Short mmCIF file of N, CA and C in Angstrom, two decimals:
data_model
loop_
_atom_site.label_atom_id
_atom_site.label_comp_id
_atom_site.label_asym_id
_atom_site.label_seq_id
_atom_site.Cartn_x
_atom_site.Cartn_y
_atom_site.Cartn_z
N UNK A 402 -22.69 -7.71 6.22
CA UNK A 402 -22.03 -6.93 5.21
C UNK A 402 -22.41 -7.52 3.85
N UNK A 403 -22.29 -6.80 2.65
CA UNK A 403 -23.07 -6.98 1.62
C UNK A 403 -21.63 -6.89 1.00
N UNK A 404 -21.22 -8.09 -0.31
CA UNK A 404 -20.41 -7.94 -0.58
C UNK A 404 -21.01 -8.10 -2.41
N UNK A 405 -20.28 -7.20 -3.01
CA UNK A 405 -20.29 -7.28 -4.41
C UNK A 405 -19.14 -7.73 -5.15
N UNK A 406 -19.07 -9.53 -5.67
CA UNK A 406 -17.54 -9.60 -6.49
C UNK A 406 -17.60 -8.70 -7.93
N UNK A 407 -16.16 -8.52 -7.77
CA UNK A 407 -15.77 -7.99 -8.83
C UNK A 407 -15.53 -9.09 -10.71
N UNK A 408 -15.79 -8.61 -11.49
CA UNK A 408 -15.56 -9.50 -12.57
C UNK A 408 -14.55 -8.68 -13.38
N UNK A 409 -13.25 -9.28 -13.47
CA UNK A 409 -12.21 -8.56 -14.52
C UNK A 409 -12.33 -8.60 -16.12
N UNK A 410 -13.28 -9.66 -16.19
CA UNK A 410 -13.67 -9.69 -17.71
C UNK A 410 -14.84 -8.49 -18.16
N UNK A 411 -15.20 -7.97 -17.15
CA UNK A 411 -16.37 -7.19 -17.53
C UNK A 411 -15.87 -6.02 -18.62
N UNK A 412 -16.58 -5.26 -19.64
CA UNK A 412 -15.80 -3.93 -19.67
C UNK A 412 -15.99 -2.92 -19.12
N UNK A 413 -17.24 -2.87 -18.07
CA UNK A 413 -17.51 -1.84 -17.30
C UNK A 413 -17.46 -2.43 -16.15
N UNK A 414 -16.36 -1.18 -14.92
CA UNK A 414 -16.02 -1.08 -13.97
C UNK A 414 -17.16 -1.06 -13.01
N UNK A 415 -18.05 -0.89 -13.11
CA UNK A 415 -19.22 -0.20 -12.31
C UNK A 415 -19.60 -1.74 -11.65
N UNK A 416 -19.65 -2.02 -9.92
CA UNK A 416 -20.03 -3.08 -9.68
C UNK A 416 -21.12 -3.11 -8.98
N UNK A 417 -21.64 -1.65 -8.31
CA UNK A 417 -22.94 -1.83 -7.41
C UNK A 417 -24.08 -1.14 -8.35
N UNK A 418 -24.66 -1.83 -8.01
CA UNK A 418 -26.61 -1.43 -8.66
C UNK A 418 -26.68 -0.04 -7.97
N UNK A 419 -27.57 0.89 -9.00
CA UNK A 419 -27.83 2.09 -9.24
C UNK A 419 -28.34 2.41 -7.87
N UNK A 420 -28.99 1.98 -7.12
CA UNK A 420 -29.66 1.79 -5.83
C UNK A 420 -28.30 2.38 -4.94
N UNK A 421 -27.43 1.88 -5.11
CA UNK A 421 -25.83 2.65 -4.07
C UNK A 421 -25.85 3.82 -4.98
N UNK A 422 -25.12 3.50 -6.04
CA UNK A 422 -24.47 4.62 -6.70
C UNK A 422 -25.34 5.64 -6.76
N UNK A 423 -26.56 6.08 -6.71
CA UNK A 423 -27.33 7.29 -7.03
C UNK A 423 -27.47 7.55 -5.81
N UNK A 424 -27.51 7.22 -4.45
CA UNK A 424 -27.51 7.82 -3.54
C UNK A 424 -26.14 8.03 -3.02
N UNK A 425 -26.30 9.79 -2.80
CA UNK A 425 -25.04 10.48 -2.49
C UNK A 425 -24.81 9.99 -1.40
N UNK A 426 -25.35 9.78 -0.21
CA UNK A 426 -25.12 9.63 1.41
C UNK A 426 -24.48 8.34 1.81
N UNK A 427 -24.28 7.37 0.56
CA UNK A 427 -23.42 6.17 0.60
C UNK A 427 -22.23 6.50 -0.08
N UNK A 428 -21.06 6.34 1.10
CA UNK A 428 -19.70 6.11 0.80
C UNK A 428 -19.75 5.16 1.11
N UNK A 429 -17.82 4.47 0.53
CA UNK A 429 -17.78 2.97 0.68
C UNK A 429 -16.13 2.86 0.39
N UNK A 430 -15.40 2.31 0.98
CA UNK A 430 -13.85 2.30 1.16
C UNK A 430 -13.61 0.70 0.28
N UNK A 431 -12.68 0.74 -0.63
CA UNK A 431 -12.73 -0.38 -1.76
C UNK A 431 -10.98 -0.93 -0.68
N UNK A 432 -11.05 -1.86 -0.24
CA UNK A 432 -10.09 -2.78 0.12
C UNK A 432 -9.78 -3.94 0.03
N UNK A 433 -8.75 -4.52 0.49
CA UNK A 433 -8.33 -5.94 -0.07
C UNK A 433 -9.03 -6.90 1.12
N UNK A 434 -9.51 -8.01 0.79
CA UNK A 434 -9.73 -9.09 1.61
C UNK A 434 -9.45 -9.53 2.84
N UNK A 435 -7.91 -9.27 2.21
CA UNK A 435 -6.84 -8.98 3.81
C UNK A 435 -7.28 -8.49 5.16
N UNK A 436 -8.03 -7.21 5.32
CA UNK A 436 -8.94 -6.59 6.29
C UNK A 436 -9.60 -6.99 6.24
N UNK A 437 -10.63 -8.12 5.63
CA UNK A 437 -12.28 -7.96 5.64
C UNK A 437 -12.90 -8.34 7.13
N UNK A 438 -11.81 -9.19 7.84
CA UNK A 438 -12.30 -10.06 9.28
C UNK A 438 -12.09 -8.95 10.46
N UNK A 439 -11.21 -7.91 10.48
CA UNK A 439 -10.75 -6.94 11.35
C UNK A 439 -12.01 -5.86 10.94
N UNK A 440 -12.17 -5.37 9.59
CA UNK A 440 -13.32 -4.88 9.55
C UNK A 440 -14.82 -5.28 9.49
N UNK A 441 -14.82 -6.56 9.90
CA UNK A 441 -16.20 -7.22 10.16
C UNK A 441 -16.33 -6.97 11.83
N UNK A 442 -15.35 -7.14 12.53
CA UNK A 442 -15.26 -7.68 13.91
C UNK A 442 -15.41 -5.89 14.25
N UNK A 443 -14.39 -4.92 14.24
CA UNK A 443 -13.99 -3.64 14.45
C UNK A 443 -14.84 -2.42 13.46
N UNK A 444 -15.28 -2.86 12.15
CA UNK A 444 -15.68 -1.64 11.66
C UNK A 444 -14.26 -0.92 10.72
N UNK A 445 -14.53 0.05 10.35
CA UNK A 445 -13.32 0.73 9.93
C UNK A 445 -12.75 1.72 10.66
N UNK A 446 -11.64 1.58 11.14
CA UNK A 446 -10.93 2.26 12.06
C UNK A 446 -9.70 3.04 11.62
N UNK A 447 -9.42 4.35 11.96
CA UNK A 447 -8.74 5.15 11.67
C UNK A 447 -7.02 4.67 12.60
N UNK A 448 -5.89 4.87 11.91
CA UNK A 448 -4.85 4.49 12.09
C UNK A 448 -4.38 3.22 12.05
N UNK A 449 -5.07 2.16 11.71
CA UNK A 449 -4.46 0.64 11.69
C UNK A 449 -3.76 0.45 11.07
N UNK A 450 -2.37 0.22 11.19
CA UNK A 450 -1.10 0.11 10.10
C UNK A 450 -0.96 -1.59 10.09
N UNK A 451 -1.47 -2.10 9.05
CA UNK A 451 -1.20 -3.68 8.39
C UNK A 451 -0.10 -4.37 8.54
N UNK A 452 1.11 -3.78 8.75
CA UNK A 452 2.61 -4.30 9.69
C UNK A 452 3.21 -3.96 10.84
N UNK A 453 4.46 -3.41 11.29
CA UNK A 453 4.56 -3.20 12.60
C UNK A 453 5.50 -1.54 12.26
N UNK A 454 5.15 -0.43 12.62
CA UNK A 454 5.50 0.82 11.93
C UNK A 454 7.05 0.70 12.61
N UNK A 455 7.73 0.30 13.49
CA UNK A 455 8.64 0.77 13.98
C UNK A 455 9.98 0.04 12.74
N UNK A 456 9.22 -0.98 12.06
CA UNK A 456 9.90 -2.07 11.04
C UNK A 456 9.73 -1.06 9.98
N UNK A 457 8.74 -0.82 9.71
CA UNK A 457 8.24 0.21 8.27
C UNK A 457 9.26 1.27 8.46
N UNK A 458 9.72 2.30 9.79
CA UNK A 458 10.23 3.27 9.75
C UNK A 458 12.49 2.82 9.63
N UNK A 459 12.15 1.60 9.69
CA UNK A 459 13.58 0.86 9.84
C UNK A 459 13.82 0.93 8.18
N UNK A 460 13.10 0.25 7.31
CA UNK A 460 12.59 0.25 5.98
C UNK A 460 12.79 1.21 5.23
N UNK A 461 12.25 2.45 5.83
CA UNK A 461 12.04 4.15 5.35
C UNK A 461 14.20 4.08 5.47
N UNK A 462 14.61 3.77 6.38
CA UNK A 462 16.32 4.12 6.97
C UNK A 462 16.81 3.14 5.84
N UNK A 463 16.77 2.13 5.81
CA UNK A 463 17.23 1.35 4.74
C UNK A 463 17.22 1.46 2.90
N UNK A 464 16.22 2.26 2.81
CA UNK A 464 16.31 2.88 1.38
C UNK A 464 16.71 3.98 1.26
N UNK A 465 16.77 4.67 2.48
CA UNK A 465 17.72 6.08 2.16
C UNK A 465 19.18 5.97 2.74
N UNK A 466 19.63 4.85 2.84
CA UNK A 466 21.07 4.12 2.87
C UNK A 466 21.53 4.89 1.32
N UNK A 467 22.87 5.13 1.55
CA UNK A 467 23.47 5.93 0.05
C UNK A 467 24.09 4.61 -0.95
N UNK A 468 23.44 3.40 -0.60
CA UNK A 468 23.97 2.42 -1.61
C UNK A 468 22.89 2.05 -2.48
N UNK A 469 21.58 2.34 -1.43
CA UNK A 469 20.27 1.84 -2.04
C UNK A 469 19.57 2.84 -2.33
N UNK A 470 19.70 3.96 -1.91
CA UNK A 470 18.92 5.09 -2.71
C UNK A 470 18.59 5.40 -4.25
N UNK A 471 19.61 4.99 -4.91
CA UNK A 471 19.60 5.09 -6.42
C UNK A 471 19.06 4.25 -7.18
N UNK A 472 18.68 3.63 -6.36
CA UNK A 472 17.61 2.04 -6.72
C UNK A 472 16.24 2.27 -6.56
N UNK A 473 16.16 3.62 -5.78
CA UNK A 473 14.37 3.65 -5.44
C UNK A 473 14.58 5.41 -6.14
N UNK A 474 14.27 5.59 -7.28
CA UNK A 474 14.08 6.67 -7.87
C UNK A 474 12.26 7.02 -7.70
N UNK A 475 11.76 8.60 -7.66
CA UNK A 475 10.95 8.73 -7.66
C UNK A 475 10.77 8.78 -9.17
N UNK A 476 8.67 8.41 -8.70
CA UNK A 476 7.92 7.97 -9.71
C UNK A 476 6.66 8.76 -9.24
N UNK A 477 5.74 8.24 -10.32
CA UNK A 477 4.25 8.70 -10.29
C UNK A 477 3.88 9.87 -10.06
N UNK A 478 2.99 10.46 -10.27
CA UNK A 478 1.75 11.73 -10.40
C UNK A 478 2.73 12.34 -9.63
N UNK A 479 2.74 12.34 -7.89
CA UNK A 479 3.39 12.90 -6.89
C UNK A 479 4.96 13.11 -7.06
N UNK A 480 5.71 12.22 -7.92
CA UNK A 480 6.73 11.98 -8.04
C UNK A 480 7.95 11.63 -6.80
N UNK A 481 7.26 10.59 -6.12
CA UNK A 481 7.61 10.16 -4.91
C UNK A 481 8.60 9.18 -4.94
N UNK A 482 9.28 8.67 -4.21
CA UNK A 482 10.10 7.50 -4.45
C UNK A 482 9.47 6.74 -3.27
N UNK A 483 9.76 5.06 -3.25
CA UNK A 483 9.17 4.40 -2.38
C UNK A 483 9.40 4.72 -0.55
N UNK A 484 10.43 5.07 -0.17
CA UNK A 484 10.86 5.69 0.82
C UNK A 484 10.17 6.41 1.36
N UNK A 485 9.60 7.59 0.39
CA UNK A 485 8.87 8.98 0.54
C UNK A 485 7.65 8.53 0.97
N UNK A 486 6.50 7.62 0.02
CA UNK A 486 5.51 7.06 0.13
C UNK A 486 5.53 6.00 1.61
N UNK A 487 6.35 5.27 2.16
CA UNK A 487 6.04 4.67 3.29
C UNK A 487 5.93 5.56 4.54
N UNK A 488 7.06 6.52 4.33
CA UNK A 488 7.21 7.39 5.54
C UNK A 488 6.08 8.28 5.68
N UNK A 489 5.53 8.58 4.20
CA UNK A 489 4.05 9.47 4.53
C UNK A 489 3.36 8.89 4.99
N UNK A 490 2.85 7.48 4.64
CA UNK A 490 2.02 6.78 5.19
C UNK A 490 1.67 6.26 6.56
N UNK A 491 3.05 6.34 7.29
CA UNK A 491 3.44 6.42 8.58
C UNK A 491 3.08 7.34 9.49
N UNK A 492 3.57 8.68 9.06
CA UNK A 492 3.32 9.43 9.48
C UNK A 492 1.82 9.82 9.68
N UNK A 493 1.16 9.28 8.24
CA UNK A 493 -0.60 9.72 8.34
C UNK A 493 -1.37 8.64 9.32
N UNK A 494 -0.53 7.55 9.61
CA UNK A 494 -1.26 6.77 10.55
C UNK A 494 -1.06 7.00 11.71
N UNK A 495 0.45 7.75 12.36
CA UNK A 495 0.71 8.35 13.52
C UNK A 495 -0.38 9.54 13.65
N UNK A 496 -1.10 9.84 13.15
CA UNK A 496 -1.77 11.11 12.94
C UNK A 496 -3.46 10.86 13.16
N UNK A 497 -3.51 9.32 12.68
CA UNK A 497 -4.89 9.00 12.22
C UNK A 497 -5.94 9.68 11.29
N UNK A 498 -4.96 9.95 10.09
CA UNK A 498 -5.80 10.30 8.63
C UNK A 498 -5.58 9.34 7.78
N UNK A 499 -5.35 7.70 8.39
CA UNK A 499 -5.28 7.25 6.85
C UNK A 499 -6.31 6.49 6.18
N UNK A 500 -7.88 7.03 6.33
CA UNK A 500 -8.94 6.03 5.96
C UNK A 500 -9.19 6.94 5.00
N UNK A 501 -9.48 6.25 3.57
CA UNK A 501 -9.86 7.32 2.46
C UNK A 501 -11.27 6.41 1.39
N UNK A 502 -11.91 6.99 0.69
CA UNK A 502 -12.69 6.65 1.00
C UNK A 502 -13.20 7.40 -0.83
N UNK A 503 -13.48 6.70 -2.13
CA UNK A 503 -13.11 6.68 -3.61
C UNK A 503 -14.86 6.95 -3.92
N UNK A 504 -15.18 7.53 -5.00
CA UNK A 504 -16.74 8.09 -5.35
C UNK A 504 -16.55 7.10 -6.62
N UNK A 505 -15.40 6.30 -6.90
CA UNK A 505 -15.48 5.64 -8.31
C UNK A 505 -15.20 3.75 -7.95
N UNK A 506 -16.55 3.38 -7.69
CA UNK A 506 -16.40 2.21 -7.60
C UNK A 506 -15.40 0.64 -8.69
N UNK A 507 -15.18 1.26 -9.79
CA UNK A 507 -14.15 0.55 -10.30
C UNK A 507 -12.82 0.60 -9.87
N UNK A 508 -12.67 2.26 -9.83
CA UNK A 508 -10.89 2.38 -9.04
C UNK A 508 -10.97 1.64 -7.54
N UNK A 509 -11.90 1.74 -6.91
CA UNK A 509 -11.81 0.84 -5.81
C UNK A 509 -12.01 -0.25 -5.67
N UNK A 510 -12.59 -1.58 -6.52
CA UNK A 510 -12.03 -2.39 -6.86
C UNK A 510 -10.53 -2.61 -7.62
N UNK A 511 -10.17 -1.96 -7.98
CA UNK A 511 -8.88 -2.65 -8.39
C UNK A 511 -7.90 -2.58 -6.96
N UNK A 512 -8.10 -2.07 -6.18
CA UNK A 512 -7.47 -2.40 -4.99
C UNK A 512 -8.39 -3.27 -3.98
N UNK A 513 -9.24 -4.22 -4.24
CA UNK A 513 -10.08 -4.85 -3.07
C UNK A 513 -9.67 -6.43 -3.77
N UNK A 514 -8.48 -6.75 -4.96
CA UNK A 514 -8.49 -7.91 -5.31
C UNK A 514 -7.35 -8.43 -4.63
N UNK A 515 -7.08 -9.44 -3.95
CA UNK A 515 -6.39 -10.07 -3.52
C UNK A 515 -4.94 -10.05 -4.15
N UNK A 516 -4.14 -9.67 -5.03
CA UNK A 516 -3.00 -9.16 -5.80
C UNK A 516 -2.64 -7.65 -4.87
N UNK A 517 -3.65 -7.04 -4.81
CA UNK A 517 -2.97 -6.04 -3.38
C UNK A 517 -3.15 -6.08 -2.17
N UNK A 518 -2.87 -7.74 -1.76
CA UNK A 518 -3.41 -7.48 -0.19
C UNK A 518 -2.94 -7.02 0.71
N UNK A 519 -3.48 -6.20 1.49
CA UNK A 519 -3.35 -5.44 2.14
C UNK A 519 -3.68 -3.60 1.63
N UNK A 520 -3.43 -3.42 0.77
CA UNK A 520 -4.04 -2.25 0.44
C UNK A 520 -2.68 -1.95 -0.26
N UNK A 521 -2.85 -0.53 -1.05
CA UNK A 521 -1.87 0.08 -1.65
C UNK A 521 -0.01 0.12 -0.74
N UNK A 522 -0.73 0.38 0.21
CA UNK A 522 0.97 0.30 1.35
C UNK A 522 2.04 -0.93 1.08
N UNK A 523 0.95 -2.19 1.13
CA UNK A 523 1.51 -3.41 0.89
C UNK A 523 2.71 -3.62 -0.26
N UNK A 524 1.91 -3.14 -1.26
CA UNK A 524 2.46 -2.88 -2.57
C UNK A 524 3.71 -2.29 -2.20
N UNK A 525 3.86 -1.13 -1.55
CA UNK A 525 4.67 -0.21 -1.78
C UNK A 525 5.83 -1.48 -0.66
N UNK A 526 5.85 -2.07 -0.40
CA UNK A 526 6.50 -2.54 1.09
C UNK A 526 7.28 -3.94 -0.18
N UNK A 527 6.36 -4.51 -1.06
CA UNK A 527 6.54 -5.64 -1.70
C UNK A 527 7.84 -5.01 -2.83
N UNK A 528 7.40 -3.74 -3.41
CA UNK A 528 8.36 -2.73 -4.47
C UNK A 528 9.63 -2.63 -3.37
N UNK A 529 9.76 -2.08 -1.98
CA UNK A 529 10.71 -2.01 -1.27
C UNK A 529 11.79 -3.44 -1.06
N UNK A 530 10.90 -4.41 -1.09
CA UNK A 530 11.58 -5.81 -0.76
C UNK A 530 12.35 -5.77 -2.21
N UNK A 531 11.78 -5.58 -3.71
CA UNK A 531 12.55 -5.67 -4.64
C UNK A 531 14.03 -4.63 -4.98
N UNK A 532 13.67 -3.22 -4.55
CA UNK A 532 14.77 -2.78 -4.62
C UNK A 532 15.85 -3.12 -3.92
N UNK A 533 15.29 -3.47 -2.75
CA UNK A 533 16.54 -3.55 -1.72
C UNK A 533 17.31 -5.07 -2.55
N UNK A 534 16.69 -6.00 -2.78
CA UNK A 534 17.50 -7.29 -3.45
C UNK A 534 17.67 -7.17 -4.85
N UNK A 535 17.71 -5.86 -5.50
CA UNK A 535 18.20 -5.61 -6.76
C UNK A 535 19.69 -5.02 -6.44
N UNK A 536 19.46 -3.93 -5.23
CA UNK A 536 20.83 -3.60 -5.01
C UNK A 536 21.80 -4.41 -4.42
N UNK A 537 21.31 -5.31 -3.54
CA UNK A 537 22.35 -6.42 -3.02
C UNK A 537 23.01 -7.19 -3.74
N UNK A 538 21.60 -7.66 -4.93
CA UNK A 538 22.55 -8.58 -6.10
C UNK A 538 23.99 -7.61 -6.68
N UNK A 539 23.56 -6.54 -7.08
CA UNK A 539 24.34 -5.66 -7.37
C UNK A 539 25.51 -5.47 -6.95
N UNK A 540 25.52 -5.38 -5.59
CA UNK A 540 26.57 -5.16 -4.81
C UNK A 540 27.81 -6.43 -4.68
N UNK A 541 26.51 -7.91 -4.59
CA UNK A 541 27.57 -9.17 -4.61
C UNK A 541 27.95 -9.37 -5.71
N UNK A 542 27.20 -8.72 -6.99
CA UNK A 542 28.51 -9.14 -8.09
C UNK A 542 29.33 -8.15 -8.26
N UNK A 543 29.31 -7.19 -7.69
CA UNK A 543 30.04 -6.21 -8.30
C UNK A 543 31.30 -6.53 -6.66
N UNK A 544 30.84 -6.94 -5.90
CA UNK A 544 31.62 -7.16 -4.45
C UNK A 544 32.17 -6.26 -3.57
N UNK A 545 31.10 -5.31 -3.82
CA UNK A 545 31.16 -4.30 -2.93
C UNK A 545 30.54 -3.64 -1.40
N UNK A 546 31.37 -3.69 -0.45
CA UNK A 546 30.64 -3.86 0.93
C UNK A 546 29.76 -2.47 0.87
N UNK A 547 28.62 -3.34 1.97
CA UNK A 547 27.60 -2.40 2.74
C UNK A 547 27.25 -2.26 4.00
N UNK A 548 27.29 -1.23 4.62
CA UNK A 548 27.01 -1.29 6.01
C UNK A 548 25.87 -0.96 6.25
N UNK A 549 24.88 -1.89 7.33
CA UNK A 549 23.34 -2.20 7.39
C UNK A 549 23.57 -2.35 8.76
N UNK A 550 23.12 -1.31 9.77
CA UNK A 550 23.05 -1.50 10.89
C UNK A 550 22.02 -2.91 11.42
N UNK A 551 22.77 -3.33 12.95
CA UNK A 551 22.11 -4.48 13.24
C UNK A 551 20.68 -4.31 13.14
N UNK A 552 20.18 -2.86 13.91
CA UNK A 552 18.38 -2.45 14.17
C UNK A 552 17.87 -3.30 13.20
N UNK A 553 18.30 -2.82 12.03
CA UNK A 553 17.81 -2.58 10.35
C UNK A 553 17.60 -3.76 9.62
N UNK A 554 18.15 -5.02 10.51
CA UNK A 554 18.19 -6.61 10.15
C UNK A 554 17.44 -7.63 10.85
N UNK A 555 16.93 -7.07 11.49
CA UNK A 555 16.29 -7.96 12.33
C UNK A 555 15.24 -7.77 12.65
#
């Protein structure tokens, strides 16, 4: 495998020689490090979910709890809330559509640097860990109970 580092000081995004980029018949999937040994050994494989989905779909139940919901407001282009975004993602891996695959080699480096490892999902899982302990703080100062099924804790 041929690897090209990325330089953040550069001002142009562009990291492979004209030799890739001008030929159309090369695609190329920009990911984090995190995979690089699963996709050295395996290749790129359709459906591999980076945690354990039955936890992810526990996750999806835990932010649409009516204590923590108001903590994960939708955002972005799609206008999704984090909830929305894991459970799609779930679902597209139950499905095996989730390999995608960018014609703009800078946008795909900014997800192949080690700050998103694991890929965009990660992110969304790391944003989930913060809401949920924004609302708890919340809750212990304000001292107000929550009910969190056992599944959902463990």
């Amino acid at each position: 495998m041929t690897e090209f580092p990325f330089n953040f000081e550069r001002t142009v995004l562009e990291i492979f020689p004209a030799s890739i980029w001008d030929n159309s018949l090369i695609v190329y999937h920009g990911t984090s490090s995190y995979h690089s040994g699963q996709i050295k050994k395996n290749g790129f494989t359709r459906g591999h979910c980076p945690f354990d989905p039955a936890l992810g779909r526990q996750l999806v139940a835990l932010l649409r709890n009516p204590a923590v919901y108001p903590y994960d407001p939708p955002s972005g282009v799609l206008h999704m809330n984090v909830a929305a975004v894991v459970e799609q993602y779930l679902n597209n891996i139950s499905a095996g559509i989730r390999l995608s695959f960018s014609p703009l080699s800078g946008q795909a480096a900014l997800y192949a640097t080690g700050a998103l490892k694991g890929g965009q999902i990660l992110g969304r899982i790391r944003t989930a860990r913060q809401i949920i302990a924004r609302c708890l703080d919340d809750l212990v100062t304000a001292k107000v109970p929550i009910e969190i099924s056992a599944a959902v804790l463990q």
